mmCIF file of C-alpha atoms in Angstrom:
data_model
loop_
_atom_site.group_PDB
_atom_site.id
_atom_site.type_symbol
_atom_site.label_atom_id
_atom_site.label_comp_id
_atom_site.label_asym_id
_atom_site.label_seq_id
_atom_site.Cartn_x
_atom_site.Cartn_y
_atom_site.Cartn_z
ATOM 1 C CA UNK A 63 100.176 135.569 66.065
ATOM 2 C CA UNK A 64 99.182 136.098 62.542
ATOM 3 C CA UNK A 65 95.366 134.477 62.027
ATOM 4 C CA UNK A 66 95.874 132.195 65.624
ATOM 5 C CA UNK A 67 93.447 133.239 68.108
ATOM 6 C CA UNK A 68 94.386 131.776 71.624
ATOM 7 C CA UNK A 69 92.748 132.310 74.849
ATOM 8 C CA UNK A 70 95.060 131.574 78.044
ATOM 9 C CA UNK A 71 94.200 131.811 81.774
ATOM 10 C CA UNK A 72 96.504 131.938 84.870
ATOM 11 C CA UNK A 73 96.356 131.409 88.746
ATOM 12 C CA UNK A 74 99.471 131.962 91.150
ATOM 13 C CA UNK A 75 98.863 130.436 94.364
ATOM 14 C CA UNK A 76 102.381 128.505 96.167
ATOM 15 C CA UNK A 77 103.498 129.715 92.010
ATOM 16 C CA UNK A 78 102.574 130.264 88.702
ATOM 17 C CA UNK A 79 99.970 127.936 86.339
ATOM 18 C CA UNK A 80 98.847 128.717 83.343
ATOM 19 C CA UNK A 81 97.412 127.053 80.472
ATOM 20 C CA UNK A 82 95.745 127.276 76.810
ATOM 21 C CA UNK A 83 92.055 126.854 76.963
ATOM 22 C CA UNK A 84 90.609 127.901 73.406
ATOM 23 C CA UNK A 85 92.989 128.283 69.980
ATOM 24 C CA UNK A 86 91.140 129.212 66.792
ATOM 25 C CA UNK A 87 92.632 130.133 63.140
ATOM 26 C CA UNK A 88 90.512 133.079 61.935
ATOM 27 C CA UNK A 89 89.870 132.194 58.250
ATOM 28 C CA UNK A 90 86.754 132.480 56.677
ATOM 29 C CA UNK A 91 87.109 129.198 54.671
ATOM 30 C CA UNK A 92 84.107 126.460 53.771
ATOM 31 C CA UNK A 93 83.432 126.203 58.096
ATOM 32 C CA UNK A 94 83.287 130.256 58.249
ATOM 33 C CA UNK A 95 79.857 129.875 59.812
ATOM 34 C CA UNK A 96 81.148 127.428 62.564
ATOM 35 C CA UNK A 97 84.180 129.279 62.918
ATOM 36 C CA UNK A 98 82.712 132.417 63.888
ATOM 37 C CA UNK A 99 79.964 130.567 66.285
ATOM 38 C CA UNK A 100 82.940 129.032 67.757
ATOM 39 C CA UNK A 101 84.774 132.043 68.449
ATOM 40 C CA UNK A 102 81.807 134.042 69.767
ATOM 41 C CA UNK A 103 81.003 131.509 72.088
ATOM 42 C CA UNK A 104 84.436 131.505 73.592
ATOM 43 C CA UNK A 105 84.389 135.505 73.693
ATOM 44 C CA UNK A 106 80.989 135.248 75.615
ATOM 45 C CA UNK A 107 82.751 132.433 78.350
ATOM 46 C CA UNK A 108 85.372 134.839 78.640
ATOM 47 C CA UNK A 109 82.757 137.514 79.106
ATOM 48 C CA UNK A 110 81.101 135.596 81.875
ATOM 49 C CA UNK A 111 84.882 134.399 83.587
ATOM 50 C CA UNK A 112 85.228 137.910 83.811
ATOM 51 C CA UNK A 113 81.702 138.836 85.916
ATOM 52 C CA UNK A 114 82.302 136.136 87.708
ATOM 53 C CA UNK A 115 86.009 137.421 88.843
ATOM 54 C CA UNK A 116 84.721 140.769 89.482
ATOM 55 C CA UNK A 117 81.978 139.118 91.937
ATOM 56 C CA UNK A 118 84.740 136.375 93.936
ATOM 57 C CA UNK A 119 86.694 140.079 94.476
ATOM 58 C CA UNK A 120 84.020 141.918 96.338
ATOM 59 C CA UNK A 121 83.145 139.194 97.916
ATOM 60 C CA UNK A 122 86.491 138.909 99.358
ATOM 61 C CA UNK A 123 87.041 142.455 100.000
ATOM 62 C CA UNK A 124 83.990 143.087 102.069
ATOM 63 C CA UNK A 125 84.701 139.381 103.682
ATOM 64 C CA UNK A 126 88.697 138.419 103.731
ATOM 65 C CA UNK A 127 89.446 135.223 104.478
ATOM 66 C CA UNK A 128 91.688 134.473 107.290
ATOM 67 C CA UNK A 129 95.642 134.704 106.949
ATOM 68 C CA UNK A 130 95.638 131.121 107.921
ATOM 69 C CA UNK A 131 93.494 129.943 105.477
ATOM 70 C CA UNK A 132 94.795 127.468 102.544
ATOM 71 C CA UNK A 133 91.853 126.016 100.373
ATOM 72 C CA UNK A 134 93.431 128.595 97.306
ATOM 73 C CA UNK A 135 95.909 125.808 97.286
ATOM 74 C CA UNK A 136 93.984 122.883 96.757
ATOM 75 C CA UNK A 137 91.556 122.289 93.571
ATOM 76 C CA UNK A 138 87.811 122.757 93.254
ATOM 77 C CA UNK A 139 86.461 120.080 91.252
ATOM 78 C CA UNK A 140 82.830 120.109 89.096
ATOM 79 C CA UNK A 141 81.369 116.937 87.875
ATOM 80 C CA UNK A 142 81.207 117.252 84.010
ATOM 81 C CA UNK A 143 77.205 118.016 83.564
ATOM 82 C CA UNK A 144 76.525 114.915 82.021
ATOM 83 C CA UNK A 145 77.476 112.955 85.457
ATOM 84 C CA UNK A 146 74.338 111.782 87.307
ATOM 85 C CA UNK A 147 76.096 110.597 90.422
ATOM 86 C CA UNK A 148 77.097 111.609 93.668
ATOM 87 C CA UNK A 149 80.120 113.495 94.279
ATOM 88 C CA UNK A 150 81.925 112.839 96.970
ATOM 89 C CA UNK A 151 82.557 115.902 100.491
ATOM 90 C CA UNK A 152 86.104 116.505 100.352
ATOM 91 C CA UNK A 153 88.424 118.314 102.418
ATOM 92 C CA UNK A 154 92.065 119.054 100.902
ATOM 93 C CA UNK A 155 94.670 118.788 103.690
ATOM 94 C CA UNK A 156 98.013 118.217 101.978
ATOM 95 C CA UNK A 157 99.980 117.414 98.597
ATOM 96 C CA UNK A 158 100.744 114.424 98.128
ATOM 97 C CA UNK A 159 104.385 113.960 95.276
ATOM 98 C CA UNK A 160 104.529 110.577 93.101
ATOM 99 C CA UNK A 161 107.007 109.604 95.545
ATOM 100 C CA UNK A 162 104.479 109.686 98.973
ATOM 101 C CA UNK A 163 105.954 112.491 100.395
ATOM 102 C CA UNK A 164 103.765 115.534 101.644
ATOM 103 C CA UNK A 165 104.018 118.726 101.164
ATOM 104 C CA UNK A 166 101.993 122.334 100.821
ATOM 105 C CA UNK A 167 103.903 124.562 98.628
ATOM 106 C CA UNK A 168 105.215 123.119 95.649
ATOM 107 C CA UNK A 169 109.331 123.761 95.632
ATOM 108 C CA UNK A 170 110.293 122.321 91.861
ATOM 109 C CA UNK A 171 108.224 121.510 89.004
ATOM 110 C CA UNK A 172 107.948 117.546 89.567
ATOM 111 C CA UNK A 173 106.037 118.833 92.763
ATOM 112 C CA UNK A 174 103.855 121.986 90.844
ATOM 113 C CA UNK A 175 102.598 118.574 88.289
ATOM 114 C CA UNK A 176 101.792 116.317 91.028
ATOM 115 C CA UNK A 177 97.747 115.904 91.086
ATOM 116 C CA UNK A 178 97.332 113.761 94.272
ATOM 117 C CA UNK A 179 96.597 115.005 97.117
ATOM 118 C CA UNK A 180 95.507 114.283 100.965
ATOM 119 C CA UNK A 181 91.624 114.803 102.023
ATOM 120 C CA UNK A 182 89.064 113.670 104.313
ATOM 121 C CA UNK A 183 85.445 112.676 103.515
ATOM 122 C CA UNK A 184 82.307 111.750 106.177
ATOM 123 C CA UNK A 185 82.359 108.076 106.412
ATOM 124 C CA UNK A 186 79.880 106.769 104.829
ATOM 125 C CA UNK A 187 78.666 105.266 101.559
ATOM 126 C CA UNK A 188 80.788 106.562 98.825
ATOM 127 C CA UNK A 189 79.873 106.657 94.885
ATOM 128 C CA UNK A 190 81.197 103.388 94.357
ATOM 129 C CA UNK A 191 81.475 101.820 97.424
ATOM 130 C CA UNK A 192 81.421 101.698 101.176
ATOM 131 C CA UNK A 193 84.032 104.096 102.674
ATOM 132 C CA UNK A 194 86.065 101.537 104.073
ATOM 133 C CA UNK A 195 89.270 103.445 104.474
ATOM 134 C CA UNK A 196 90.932 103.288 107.543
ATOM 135 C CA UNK A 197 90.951 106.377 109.621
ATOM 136 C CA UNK A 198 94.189 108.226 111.026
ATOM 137 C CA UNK A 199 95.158 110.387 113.527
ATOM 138 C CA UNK A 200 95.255 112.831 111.352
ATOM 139 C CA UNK A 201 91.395 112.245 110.209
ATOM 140 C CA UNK A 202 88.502 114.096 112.351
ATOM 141 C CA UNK A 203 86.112 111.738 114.313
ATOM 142 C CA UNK A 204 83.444 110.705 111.656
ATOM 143 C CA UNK A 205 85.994 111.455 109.282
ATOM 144 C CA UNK A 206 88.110 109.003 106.343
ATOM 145 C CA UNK A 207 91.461 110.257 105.092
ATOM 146 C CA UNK A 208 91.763 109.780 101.731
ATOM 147 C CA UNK A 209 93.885 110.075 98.090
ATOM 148 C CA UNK A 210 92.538 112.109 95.649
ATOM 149 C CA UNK A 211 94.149 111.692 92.334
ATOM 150 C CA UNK A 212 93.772 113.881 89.184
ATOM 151 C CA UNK A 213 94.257 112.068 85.823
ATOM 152 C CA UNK A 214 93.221 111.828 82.178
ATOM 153 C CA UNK A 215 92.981 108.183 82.413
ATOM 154 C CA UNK A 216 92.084 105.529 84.838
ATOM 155 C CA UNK A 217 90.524 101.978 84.928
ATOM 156 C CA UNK A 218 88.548 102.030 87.728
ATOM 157 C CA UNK A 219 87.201 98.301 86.407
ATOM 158 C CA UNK A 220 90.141 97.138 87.246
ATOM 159 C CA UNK A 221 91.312 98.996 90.573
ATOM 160 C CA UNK A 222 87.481 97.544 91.803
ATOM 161 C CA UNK A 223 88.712 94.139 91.167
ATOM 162 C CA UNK A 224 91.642 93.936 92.936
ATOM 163 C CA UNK A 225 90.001 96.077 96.083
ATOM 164 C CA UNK A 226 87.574 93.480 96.288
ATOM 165 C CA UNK A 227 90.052 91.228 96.941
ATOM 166 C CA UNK A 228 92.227 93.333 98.934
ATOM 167 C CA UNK A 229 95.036 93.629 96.407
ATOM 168 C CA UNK A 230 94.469 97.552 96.079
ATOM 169 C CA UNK A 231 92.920 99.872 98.401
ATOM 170 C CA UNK A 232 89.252 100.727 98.256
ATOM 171 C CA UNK A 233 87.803 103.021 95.446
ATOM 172 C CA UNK A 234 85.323 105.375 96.737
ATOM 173 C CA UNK A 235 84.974 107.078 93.541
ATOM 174 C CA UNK A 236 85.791 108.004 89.999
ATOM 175 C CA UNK A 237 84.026 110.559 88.821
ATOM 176 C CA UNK A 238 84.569 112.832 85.504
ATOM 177 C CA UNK A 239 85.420 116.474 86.108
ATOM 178 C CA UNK A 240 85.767 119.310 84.066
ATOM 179 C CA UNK A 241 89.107 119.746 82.398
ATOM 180 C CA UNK A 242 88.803 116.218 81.033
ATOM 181 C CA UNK A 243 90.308 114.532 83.667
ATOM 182 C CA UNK A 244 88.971 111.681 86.435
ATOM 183 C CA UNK A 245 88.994 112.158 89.824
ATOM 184 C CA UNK A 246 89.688 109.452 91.602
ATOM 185 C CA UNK A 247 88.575 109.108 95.757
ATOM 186 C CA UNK A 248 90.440 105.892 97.045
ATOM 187 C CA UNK A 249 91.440 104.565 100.911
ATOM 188 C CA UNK A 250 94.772 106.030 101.982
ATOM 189 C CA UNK A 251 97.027 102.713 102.994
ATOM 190 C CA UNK A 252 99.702 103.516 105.438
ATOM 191 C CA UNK A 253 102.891 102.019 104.913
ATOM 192 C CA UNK A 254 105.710 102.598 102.140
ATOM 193 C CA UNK A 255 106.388 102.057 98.519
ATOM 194 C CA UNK A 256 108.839 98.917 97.169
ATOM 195 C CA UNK A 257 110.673 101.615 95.482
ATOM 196 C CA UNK A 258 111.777 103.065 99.159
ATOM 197 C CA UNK A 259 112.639 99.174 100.187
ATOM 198 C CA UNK A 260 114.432 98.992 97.101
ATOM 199 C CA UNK A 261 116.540 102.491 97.226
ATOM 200 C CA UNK A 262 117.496 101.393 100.751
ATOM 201 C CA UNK A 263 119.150 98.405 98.817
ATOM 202 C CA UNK A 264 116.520 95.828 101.456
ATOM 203 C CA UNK A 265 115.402 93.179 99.205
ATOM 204 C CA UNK A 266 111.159 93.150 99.719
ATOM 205 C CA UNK A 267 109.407 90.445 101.961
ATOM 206 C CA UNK A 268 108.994 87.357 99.661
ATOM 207 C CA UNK A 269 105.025 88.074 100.408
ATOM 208 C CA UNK A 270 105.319 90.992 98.486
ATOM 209 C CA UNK A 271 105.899 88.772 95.171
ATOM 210 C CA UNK A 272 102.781 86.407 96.459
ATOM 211 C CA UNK A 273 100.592 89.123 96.949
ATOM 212 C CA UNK A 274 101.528 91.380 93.269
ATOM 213 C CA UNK A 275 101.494 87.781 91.933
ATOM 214 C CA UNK A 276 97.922 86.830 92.712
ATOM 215 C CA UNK A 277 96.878 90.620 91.811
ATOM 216 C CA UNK A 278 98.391 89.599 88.163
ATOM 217 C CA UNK A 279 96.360 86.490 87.960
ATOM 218 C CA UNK A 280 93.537 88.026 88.827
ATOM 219 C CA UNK A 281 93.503 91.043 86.407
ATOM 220 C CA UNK A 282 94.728 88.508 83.638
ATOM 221 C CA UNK A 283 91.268 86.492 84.441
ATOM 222 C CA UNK A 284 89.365 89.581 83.402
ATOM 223 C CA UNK A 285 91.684 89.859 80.289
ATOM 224 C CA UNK A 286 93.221 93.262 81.940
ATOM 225 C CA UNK A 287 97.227 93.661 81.045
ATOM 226 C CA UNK A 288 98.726 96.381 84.371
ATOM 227 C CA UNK A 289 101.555 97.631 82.326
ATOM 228 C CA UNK A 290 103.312 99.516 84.240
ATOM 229 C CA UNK A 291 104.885 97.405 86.991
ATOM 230 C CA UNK A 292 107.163 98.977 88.706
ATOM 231 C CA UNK A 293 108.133 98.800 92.283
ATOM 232 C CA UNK A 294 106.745 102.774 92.946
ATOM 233 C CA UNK A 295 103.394 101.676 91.793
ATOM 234 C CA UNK A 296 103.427 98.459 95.065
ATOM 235 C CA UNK A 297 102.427 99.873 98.058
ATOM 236 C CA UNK A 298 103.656 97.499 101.154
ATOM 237 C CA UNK A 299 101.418 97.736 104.067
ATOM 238 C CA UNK A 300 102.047 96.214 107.588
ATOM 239 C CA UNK A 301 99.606 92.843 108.715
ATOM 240 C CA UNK A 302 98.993 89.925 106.869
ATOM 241 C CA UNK A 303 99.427 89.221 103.254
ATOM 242 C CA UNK A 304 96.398 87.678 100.823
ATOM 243 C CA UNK A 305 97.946 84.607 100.724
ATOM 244 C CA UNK A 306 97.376 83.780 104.183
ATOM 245 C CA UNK A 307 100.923 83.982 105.898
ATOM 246 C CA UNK A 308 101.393 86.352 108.933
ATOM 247 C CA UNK A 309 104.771 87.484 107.627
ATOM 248 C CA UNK A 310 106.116 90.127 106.245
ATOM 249 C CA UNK A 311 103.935 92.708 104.489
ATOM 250 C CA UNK A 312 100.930 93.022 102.233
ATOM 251 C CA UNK A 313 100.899 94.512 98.757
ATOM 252 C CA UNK A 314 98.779 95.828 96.805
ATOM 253 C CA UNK A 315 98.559 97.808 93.146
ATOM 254 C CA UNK A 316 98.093 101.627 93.549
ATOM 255 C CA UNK A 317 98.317 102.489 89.977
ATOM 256 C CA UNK A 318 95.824 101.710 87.430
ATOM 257 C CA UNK A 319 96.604 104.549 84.723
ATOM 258 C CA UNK A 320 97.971 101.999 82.335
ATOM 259 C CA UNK A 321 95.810 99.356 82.696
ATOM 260 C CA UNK A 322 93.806 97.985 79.410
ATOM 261 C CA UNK A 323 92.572 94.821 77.637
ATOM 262 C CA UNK A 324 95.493 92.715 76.218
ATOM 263 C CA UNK A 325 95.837 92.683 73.369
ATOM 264 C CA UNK A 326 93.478 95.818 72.271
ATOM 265 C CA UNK A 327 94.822 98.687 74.548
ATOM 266 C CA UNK A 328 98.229 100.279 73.940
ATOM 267 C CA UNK A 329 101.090 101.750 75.635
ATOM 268 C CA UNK A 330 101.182 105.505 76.194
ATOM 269 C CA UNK A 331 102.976 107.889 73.498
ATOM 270 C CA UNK A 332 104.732 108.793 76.776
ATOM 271 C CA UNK A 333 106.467 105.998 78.065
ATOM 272 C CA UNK A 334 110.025 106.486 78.523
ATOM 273 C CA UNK A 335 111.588 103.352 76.381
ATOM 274 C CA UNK A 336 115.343 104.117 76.950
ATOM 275 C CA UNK A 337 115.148 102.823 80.797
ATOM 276 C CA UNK A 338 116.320 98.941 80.770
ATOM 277 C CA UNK A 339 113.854 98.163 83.165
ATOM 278 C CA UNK A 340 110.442 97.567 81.258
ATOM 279 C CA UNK A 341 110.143 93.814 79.152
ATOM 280 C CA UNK A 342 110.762 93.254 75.962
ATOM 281 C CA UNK A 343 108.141 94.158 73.476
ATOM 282 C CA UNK A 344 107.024 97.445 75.955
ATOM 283 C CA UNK A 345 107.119 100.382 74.222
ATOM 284 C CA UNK A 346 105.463 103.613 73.514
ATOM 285 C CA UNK A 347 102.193 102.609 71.454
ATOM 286 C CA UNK A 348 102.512 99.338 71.355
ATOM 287 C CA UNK A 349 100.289 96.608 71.931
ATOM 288 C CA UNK A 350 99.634 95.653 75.735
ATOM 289 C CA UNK A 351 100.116 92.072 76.567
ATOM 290 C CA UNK A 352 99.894 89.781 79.106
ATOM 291 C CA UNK A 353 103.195 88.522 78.407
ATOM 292 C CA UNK A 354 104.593 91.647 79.603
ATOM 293 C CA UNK A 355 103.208 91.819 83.320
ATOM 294 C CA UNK A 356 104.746 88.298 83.336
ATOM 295 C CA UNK A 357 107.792 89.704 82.332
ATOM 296 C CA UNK A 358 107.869 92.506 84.557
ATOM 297 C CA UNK A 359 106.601 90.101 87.634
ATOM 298 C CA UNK A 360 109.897 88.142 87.578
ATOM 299 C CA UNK A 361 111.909 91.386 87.600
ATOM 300 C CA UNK A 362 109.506 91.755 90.675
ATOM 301 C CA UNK A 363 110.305 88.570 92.136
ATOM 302 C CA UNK A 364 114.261 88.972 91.873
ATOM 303 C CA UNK A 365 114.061 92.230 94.681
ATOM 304 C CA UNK A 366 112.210 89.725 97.191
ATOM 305 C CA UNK A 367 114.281 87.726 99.426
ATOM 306 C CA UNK A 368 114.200 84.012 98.783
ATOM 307 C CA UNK A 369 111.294 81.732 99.246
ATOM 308 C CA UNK A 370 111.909 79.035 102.457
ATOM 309 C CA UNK A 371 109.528 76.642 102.679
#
């Protein structure tokens, strides 16, 4: 439109995604010179997209893949070049929504966002860790299941802290892909969200409240704030919780998105300030503090039933 140059690309596999990659204004103003590099640069990317098309086609006409065949559907992911470590073997086998359910084919748009999904690596040493996911039935022998999350942001300091102590599961990776997002390779822990105990109307094992309590404590110590918690980012796992009692279930933190140093980091532009449920002072771009997972804990602690001694 007008003197707005904008390159777009597009992929249909269970739908329709498209996005804006490149957007220029064609003036020929003090940054002419860098203007025009700009644009030819983009023009020769779109040049070599093209050849590269053209190639993937007759490739796939002299060799179709089978009718049964789904990897279209899943993402390919390239290490940004300046990455020097290793990236992990993954195998896509489902979607994964924000709400743990799987699925294939996205069916609304909640679903067609949703950048987690289900794989399986080789057990062994992963880039940040040993591959100490526990393995399913769903997992090939030799084979970890694992959740693969897309995102712009993540602290993986902090997830690593709280692994260690079994507060969150284990974080194989987090590596920097192209697009300008992190992926991020973590164990897969079987068992369901607070936020299913709490839709049920079940108040949560009083454990639950131990365990997210000590994971508080312990990011505080390293001058981390969580942010955001909220019973869909607990995950409650059968077995023994970290504060030693055989009872009930065992929490840990799955979301670390938010996370930042108090009193430095802020909350995102996107937080969604008209539900009652975050603590006072939490808002969008406002300073992170301590103070606020303290808050949000004793929300926390009034959906767990009642301590007996």
């Amino acid at each position: 439109m007008g003197d707005l140059l904008e390159i777009g690309i597009a992929v249909f596999t269970d739908g329709p995604y498209s996005d804006c990659v490149f957007s220029q204004r064609l003036r020929l103003d003090f940054y002419q010179s860098e203007d025009v590099l700009r644009v030819s640069r983009a023009f020769k990317a779109v040049q070599l997209a093209l050849m590269s098309l053209h190639k993937l086609y007759a490739r796939l006409q002299d060799k179709p893949p089978s009718k049964n065949n789904i990897a279209h559907i899943f993402p390919s992911p390239s290490p940004v070049p300046s990455y020097k470590g290793n990236m992990p073997s993954l195998s896509f086998t489902d979607r994964l929504s924000r709400t743990g359910e799987l699925y294939l084919l996205a069916k609304s748009p909640d679903e067609r966002r949703s950048g987690i999904y289900l794989a399986t690596m080789p057990k062994s040493r992963g880039t940040d860790g040993p591959a100490t996911g526990s393995s399913s039935g769903d997992a090939p022998d030799g084979q970890v299941e694992v959740v693969v999350k897309f995102t712009t942001k993540y602290n993986a300091d902090a997830h690593r802290i709280l692994a260690d102590a079994g507060l969150a599961p284990a974080l194989h990776a987090c590596i920097p892909v192209c697009g300008r997002l992190h992926m991020v390779v973590m164990e897969r822990v079987h068992g369901e969200m607070a936020w299913d105990v709490q839709q049920r109307g079940e108040l949560l094992p009083y454990t639950v409240y131990k365990d997210v309590k000590a994971a508080i404590n312990l990011l505080h110590q390293h001058n981390f704030v969580f942010g955001d918690l909220r019973t869909p980012n607990i995950m409650c796992a059968p077995g023994a919780s970290s504060s030693g009692s055989d009872e009930g279930s065992h929490a840990m933190l799955i979301d670390f998105d938010w996370v930042g140093t108090h009193g430095s980091a802020r909350y995102p532009a996107i937080l969604n300030d008209t539900l009652s449920v975050w603590a006072f002072g939490m808002q969008r771009r406002a300073m992170m503090y301590k103070e606020h997972d303290l808050a949000m804990l004793e929300k926390i602690r009034e959906l767990c039933q009642a301590h007996t001694a």
